[in-house]
mmCIF file of C-alpha atoms and ligand atoms in Angstrom:
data_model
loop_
_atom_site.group_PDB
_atom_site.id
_atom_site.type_symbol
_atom_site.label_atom_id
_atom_site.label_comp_id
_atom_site.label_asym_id
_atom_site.label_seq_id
_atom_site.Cartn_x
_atom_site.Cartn_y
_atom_site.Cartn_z
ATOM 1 C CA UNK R 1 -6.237 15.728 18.713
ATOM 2 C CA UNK R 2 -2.586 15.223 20.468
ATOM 3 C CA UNK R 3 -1.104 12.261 18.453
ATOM 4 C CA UNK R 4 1.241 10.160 21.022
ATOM 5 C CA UNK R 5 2.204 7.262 17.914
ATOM 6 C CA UNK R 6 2.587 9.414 15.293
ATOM 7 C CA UNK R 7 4.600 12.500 14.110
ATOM 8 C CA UNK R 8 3.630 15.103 11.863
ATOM 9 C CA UNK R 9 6.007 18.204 10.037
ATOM 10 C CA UNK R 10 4.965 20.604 7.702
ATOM 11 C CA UNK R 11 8.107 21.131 4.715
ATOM 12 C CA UNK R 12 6.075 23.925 2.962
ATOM 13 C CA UNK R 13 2.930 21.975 1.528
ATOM 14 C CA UNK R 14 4.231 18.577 2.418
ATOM 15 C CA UNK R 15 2.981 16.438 5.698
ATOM 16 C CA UNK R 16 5.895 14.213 6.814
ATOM 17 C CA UNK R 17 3.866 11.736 9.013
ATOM 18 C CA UNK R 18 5.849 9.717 10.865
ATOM 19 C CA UNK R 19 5.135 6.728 12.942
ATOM 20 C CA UNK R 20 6.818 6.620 16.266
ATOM 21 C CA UNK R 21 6.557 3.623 18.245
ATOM 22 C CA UNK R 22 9.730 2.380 18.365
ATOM 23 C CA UNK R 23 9.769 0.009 20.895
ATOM 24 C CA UNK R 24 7.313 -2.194 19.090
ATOM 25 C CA UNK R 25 9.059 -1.373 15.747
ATOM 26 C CA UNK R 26 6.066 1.124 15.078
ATOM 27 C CA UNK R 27 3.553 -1.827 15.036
ATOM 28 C CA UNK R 28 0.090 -0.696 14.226
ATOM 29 C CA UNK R 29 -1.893 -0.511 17.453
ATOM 30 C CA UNK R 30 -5.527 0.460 17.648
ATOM 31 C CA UNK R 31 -4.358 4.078 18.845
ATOM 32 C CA UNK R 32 -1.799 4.291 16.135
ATOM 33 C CA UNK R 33 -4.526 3.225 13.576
ATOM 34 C CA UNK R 34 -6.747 5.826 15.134
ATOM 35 C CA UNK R 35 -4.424 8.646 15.153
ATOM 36 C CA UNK R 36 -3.565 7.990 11.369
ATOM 37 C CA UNK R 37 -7.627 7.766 10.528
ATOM 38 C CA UNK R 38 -7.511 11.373 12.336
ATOM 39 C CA UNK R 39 -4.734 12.924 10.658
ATOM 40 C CA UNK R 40 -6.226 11.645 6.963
ATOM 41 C CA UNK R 41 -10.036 13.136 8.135
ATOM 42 C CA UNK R 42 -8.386 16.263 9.307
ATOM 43 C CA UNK R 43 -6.727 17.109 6.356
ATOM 44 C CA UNK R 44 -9.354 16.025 3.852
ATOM 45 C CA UNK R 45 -9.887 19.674 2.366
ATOM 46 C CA UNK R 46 -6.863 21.395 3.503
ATOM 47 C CA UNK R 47 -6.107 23.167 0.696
ATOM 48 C CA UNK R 48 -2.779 24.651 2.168
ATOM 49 C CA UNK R 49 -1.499 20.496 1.899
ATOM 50 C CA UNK R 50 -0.208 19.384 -1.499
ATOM 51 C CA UNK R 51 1.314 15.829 -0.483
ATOM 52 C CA UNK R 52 1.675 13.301 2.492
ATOM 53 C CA UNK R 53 5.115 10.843 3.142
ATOM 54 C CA UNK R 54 4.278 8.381 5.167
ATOM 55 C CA UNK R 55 7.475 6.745 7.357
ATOM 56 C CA UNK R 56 8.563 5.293 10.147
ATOM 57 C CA UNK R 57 11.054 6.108 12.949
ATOM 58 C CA UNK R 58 14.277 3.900 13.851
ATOM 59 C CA UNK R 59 14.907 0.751 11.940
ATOM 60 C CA UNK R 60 11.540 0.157 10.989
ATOM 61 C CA UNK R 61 8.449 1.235 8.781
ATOM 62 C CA UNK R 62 5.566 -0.569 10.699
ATOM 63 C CA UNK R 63 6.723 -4.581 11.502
ATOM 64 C CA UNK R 64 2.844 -4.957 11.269
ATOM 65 C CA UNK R 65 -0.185 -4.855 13.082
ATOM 66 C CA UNK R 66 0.239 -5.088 16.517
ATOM 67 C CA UNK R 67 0.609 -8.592 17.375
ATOM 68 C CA UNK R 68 -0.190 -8.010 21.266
ATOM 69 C CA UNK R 69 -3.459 -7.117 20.633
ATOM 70 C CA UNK R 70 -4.349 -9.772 18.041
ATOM 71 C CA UNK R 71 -3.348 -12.398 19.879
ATOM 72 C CA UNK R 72 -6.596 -11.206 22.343
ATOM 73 C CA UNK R 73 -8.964 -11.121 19.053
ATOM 74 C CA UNK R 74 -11.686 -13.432 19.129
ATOM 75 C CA UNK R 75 -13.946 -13.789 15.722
ATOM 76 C CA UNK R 76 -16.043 -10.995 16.711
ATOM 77 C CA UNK R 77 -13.196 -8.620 17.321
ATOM 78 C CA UNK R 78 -10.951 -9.781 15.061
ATOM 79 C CA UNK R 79 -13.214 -8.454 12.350
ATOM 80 C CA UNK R 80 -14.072 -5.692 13.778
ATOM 81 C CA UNK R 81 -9.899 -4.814 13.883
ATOM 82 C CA UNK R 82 -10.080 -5.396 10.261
ATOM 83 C CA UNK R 83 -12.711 -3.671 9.330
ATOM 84 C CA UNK R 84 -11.148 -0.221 11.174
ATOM 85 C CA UNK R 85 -7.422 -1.408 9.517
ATOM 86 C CA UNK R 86 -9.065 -1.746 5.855
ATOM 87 C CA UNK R 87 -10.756 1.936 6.035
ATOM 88 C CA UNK R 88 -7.532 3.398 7.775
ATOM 89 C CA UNK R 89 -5.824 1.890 4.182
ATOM 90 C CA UNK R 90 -9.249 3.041 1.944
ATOM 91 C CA UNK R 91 -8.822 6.591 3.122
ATOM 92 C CA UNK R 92 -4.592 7.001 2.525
ATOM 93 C CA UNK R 93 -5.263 5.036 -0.509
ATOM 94 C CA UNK R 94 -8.528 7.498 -1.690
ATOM 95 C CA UNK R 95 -7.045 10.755 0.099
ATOM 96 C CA UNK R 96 -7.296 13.549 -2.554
ATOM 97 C CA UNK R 97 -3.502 14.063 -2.543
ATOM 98 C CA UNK R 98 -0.637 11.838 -3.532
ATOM 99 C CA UNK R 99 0.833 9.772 -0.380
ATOM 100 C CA UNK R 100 4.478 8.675 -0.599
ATOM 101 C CA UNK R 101 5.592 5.595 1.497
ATOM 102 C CA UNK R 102 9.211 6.038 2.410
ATOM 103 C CA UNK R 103 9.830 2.898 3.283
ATOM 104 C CA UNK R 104 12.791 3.053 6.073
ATOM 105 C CA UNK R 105 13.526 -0.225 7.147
ATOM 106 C CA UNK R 106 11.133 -3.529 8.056
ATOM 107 C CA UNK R 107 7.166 -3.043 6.453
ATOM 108 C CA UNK R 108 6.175 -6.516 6.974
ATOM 109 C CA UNK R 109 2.296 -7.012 7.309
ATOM 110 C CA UNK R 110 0.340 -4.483 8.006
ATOM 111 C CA UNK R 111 3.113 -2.349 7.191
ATOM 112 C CA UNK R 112 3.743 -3.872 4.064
ATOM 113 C CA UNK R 113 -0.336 -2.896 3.313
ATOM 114 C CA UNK R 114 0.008 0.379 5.007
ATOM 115 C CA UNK R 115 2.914 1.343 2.057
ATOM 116 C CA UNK R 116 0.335 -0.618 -0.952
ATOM 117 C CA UNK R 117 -2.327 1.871 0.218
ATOM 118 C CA UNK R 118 0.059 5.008 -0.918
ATOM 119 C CA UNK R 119 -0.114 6.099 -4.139
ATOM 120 C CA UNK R 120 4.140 5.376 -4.696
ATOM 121 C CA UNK R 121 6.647 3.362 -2.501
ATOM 122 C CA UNK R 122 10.149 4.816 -1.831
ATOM 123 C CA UNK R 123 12.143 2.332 -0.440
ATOM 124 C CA UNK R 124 16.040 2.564 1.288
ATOM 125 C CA UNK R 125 18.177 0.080 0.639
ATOM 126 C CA UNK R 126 17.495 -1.487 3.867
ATOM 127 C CA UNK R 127 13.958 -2.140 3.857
ATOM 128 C CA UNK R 128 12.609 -5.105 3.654
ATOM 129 C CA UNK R 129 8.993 -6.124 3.368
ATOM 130 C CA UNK R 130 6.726 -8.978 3.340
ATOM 131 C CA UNK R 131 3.113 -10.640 3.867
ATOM 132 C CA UNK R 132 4.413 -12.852 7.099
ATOM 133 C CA UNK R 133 0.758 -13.613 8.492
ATOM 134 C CA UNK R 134 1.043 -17.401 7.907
ATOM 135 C CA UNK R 135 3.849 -17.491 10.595
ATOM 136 C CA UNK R 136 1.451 -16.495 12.591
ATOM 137 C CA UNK R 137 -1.223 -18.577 11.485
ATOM 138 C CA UNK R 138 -3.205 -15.812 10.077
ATOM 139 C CA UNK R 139 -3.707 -14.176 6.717
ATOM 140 C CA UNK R 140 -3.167 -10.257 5.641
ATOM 141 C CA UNK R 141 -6.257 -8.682 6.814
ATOM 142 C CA UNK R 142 -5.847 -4.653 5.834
ATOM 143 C CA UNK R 143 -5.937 -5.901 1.924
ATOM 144 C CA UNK R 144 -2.782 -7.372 1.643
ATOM 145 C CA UNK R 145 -4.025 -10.267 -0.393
ATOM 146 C CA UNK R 146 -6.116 -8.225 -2.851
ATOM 147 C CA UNK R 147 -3.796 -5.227 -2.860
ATOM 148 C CA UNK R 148 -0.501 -7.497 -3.586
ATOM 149 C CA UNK R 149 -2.019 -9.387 -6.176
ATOM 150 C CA UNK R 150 -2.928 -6.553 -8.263
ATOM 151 C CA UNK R 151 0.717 -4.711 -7.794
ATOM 152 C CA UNK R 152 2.909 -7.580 -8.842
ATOM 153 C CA UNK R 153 0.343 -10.303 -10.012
ATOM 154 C CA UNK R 154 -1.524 -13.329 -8.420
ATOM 155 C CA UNK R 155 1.676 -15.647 -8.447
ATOM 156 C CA UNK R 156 4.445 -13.651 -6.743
ATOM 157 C CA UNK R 157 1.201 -12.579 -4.215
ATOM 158 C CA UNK R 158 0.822 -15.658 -3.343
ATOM 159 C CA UNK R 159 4.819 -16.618 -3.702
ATOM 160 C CA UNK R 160 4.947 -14.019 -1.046
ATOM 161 C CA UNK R 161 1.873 -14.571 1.100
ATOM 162 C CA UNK R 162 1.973 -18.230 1.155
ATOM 163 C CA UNK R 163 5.864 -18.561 2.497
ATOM 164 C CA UNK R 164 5.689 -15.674 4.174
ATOM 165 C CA UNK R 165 9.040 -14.884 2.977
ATOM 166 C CA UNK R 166 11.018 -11.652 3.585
ATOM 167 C CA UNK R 167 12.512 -9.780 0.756
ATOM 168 C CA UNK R 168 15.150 -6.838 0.112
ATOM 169 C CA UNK R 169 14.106 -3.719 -1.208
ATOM 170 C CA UNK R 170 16.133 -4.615 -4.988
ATOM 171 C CA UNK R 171 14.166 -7.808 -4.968
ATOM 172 C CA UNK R 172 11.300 -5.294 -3.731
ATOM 173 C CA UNK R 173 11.904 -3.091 -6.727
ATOM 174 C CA UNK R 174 12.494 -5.925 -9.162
ATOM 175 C CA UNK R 175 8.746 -7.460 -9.072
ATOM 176 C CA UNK R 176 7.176 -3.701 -8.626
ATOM 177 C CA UNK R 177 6.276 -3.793 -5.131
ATOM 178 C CA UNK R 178 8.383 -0.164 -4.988
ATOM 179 C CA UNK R 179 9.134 2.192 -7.166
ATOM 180 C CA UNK R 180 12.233 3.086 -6.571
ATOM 181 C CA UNK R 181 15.256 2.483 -3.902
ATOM 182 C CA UNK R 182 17.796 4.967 -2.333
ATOM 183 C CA UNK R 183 20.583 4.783 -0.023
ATOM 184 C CA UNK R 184 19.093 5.540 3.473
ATOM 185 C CA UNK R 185 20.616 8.512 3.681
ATOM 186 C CA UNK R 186 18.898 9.906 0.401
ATOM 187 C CA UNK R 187 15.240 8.403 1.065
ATOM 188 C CA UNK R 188 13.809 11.383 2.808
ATOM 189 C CA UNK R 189 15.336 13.799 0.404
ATOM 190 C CA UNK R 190 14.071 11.790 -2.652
ATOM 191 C CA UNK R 191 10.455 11.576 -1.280
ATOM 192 C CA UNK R 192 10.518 15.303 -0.799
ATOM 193 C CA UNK R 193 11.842 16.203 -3.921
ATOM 194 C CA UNK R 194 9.310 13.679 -5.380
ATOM 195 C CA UNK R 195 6.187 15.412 -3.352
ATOM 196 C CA UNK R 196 7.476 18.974 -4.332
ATOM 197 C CA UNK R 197 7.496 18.408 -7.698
ATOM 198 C CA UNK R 198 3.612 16.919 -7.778
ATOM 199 C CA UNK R 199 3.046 19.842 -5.933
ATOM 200 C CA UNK R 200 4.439 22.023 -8.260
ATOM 201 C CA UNK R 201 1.429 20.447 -10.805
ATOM 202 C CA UNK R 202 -2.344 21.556 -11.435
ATOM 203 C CA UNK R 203 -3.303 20.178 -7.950
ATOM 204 C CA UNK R 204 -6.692 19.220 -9.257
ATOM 205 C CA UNK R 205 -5.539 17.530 -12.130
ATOM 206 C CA UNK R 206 -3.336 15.645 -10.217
ATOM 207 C CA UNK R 207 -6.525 14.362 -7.909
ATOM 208 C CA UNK R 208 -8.328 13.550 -10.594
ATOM 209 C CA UNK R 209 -5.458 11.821 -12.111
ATOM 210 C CA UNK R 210 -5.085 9.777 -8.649
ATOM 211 C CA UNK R 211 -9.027 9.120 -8.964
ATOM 212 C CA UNK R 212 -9.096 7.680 -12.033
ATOM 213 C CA UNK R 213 -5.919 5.421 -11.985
ATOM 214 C CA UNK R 214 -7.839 4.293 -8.345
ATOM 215 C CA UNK R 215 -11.365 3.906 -9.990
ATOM 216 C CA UNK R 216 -10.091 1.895 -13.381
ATOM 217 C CA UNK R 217 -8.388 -0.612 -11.957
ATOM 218 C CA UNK R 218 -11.450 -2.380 -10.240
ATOM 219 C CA UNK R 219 -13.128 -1.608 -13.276
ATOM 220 C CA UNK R 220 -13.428 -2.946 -16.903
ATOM 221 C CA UNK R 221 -11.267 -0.655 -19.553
ATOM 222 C CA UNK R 222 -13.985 0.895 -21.208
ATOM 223 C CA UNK R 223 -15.847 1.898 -17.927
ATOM 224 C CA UNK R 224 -12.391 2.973 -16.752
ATOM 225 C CA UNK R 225 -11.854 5.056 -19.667
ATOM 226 C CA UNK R 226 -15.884 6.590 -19.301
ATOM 227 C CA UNK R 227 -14.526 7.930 -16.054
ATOM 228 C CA UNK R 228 -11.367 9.311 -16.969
ATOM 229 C CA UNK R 229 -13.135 10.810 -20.001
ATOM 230 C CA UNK R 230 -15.799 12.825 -17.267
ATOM 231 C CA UNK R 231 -13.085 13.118 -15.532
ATOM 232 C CA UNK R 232 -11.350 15.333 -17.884
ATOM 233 C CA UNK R 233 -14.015 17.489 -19.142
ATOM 234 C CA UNK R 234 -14.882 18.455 -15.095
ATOM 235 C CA UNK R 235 -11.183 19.492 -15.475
ATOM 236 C CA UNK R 236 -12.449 22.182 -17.798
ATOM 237 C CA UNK R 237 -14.447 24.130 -15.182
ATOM 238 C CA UNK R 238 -11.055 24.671 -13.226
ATOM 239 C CA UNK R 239 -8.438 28.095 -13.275
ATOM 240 C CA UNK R 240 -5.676 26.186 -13.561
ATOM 241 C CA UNK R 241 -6.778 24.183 -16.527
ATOM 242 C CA UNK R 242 -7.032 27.243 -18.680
ATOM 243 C CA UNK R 243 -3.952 28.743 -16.805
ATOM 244 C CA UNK R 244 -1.924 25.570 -18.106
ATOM 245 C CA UNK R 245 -3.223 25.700 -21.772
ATOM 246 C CA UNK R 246 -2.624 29.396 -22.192
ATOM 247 C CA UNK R 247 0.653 29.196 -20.159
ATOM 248 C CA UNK R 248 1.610 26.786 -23.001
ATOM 249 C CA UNK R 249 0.455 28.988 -25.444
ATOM 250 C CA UNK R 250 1.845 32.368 -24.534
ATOM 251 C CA UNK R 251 5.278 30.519 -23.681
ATOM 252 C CA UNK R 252 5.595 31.099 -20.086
ATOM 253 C CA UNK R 253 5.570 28.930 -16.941
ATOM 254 C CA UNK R 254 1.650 27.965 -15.898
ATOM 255 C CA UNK R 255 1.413 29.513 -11.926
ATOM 256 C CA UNK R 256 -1.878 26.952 -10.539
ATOM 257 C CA UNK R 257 -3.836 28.423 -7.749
ATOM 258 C CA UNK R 258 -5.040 24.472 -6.471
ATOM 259 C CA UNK R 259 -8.380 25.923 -8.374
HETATM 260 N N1 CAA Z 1 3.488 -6.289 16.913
HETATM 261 C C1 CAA Z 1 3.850 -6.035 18.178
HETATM 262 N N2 CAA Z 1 5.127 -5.937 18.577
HETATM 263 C C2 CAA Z 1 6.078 -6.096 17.649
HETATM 264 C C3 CAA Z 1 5.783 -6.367 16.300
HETATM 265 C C4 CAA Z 1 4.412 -6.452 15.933
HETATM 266 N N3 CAA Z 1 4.023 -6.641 14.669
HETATM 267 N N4 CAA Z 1 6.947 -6.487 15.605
HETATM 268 C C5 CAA Z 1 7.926 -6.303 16.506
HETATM 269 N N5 CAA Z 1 7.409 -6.057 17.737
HETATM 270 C C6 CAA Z 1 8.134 -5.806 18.981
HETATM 271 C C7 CAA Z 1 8.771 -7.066 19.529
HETATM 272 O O1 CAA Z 1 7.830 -7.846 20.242
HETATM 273 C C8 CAA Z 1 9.869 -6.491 20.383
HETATM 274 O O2 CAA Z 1 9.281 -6.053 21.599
HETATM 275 P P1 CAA Z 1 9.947 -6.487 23.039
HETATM 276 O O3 CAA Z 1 11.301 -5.834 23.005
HETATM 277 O O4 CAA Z 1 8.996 -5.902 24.021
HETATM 278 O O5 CAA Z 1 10.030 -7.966 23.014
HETATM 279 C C9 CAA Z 1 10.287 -5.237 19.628
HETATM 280 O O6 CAA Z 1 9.220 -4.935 18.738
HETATM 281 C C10 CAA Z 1 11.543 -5.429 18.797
HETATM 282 O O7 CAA Z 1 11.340 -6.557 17.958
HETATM 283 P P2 CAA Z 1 12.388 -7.759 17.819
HETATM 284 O O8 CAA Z 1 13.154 -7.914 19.092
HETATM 285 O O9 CAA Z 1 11.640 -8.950 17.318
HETATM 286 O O10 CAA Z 1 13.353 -7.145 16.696
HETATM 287 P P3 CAA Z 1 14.240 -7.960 15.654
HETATM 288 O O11 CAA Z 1 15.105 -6.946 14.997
HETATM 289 O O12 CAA Z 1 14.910 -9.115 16.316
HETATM 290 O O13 CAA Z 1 13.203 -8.567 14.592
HETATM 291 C C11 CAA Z 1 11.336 -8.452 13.058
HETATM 292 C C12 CAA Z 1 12.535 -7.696 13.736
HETATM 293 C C13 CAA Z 1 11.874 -9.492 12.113
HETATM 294 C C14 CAA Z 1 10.566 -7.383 12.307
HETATM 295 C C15 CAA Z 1 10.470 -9.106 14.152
HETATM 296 O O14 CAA Z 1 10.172 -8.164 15.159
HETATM 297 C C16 CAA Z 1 9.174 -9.657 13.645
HETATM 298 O O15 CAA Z 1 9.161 -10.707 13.022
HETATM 299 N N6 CAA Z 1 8.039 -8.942 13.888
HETATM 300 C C17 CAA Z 1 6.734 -9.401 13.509
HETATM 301 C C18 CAA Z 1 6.486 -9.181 12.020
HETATM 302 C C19 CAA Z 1 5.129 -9.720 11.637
HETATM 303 O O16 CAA Z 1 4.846 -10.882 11.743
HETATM 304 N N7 CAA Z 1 4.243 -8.829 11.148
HETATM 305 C C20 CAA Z 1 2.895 -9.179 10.772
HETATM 306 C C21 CAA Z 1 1.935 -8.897 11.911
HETATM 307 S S1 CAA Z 1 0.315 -9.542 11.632
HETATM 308 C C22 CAA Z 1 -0.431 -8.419 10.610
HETATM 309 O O17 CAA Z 1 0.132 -7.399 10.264
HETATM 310 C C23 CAA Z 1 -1.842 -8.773 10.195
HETATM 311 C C24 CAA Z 1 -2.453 -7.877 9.194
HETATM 312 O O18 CAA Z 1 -2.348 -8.081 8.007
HETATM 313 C C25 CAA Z 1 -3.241 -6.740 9.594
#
């Protein structure tokens, strides 16, 4: 499939996907939302991919969904729009690698939910994000509400998504909706270097890892900890698991095949 709203490089085993529609400050339209659903099924089991960063060209991550077409949503539709945005943000945030959102600049909205659904936000020191819906006299719809609320807790979601207020990446960083902020220069080279080095790891381990974190948290502990527990011992039918352990143990540096 030719993308025409998004761009994607290859940095050894690393996807740079970025989203290119500047003129509407890389709003999610349905064709952006479909090209991103492609790239995700496409590289499902590509086993030559050890990593996706996810950003945005010009000043912006995504400013949101695309308001254009919501304002023609009628109940019907505007479900149906939801329903396609909240699997686009189910399959980044259950794609068997880690995703890195670099956020750039504005992820307000949808764009804000597009960089909750990656594994680990990046953020410049310009971004700024935000849960604006009720200026527009709707509510987050790809999982903002639920997604929010369980990164920095119910009361600064709904601080957030009731004023629809605007905030800086250091305030951004402060109640953990990133992880970390760089100077805009360094945000691409950070996310890199972050991607490389979980690629340099036991890629199945770090999958599983990804799964369980995922799988716990909309579960009780101990069924959390069940699943990381089966989790583990499936490890144990891997290469690189007994590469690692005997790497340890012979004193060398473990070389994982991604089997
Ligand atoms: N959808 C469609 N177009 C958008 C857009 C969006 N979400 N955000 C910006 N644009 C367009 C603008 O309409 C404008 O296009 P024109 O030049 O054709 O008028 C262009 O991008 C540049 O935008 P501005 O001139 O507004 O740029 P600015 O620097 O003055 O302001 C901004 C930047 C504060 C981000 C402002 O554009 C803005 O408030 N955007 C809307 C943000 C928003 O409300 N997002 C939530 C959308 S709803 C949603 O996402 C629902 C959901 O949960 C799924």
């Amino acid at each position: 499939m030719d993308f025409k709203n998004i761009e994607v490089k290859k940095e050894g085993k690393i996807a740079i996907v970025t989203i290119s529609r500047e003129k509407a400050l890389n709003a999610l339209n349905a064709e952006t939302v479909t090209e991103l659903k492609a790239f995700f099924h496409n590289h499902w089991r590509d086993e030559d991919l050890l990593g996706v960063i996810i950003t945005g060209a010009g000043k912006a991550f995504v400013a949101g969904a695309d308001i254009k077409e919501l304002a023609e949503c009628n109940v019907i539709s505007a479900e149906e729009k939801m329903r396609i945005g909240q699997y686009l943000m189910h399959l980044i945030e259950n794609f068997p690698r880690p995703v890195i959102a670099a956020v750039n600049g504005f992820a307000l909205g949808g764009g804000c939910e597009l960089a909750m659904a990656c594994d680990i936000r990046l953020a410049s020191e310009k971004a700024k994000l935000g849960q604006p819906e009720v200026n527009l006299g709707i509510i987050p719809g790809y999982g903002g509400t639920q997604r929010l609320a369980r990164l920095v807790g119910r009361g600064k979601a709904k601080q957030l998504i009731f004023s629809g207020d605007i905030i800086d990446a250091a305030e951004a960083y402060r109640i953990g909706l990133v992880d970390e902020v760089y100077p805009v220069e360094e945000l691409m080279n950070k996310a890199l270097e972050l991607a490389n080095k979980i690629a340099s790891k036991a890629p199945i381990a770090v999958s599983k890892a990804k799964e369980c974190i995922n799988k716990g948290l909309d579960v009780n502990l101990s069924n959390g900890c069940d699943f990381e527990k089966v989790s583990f011992s499936t490890i144990y039918g891997t290469t690189d698991c007994k590469e690692g352990l005997n790497a340890f143990m012979e004193k060398r540096k473990a070389e994982f095949k991604g089997e």
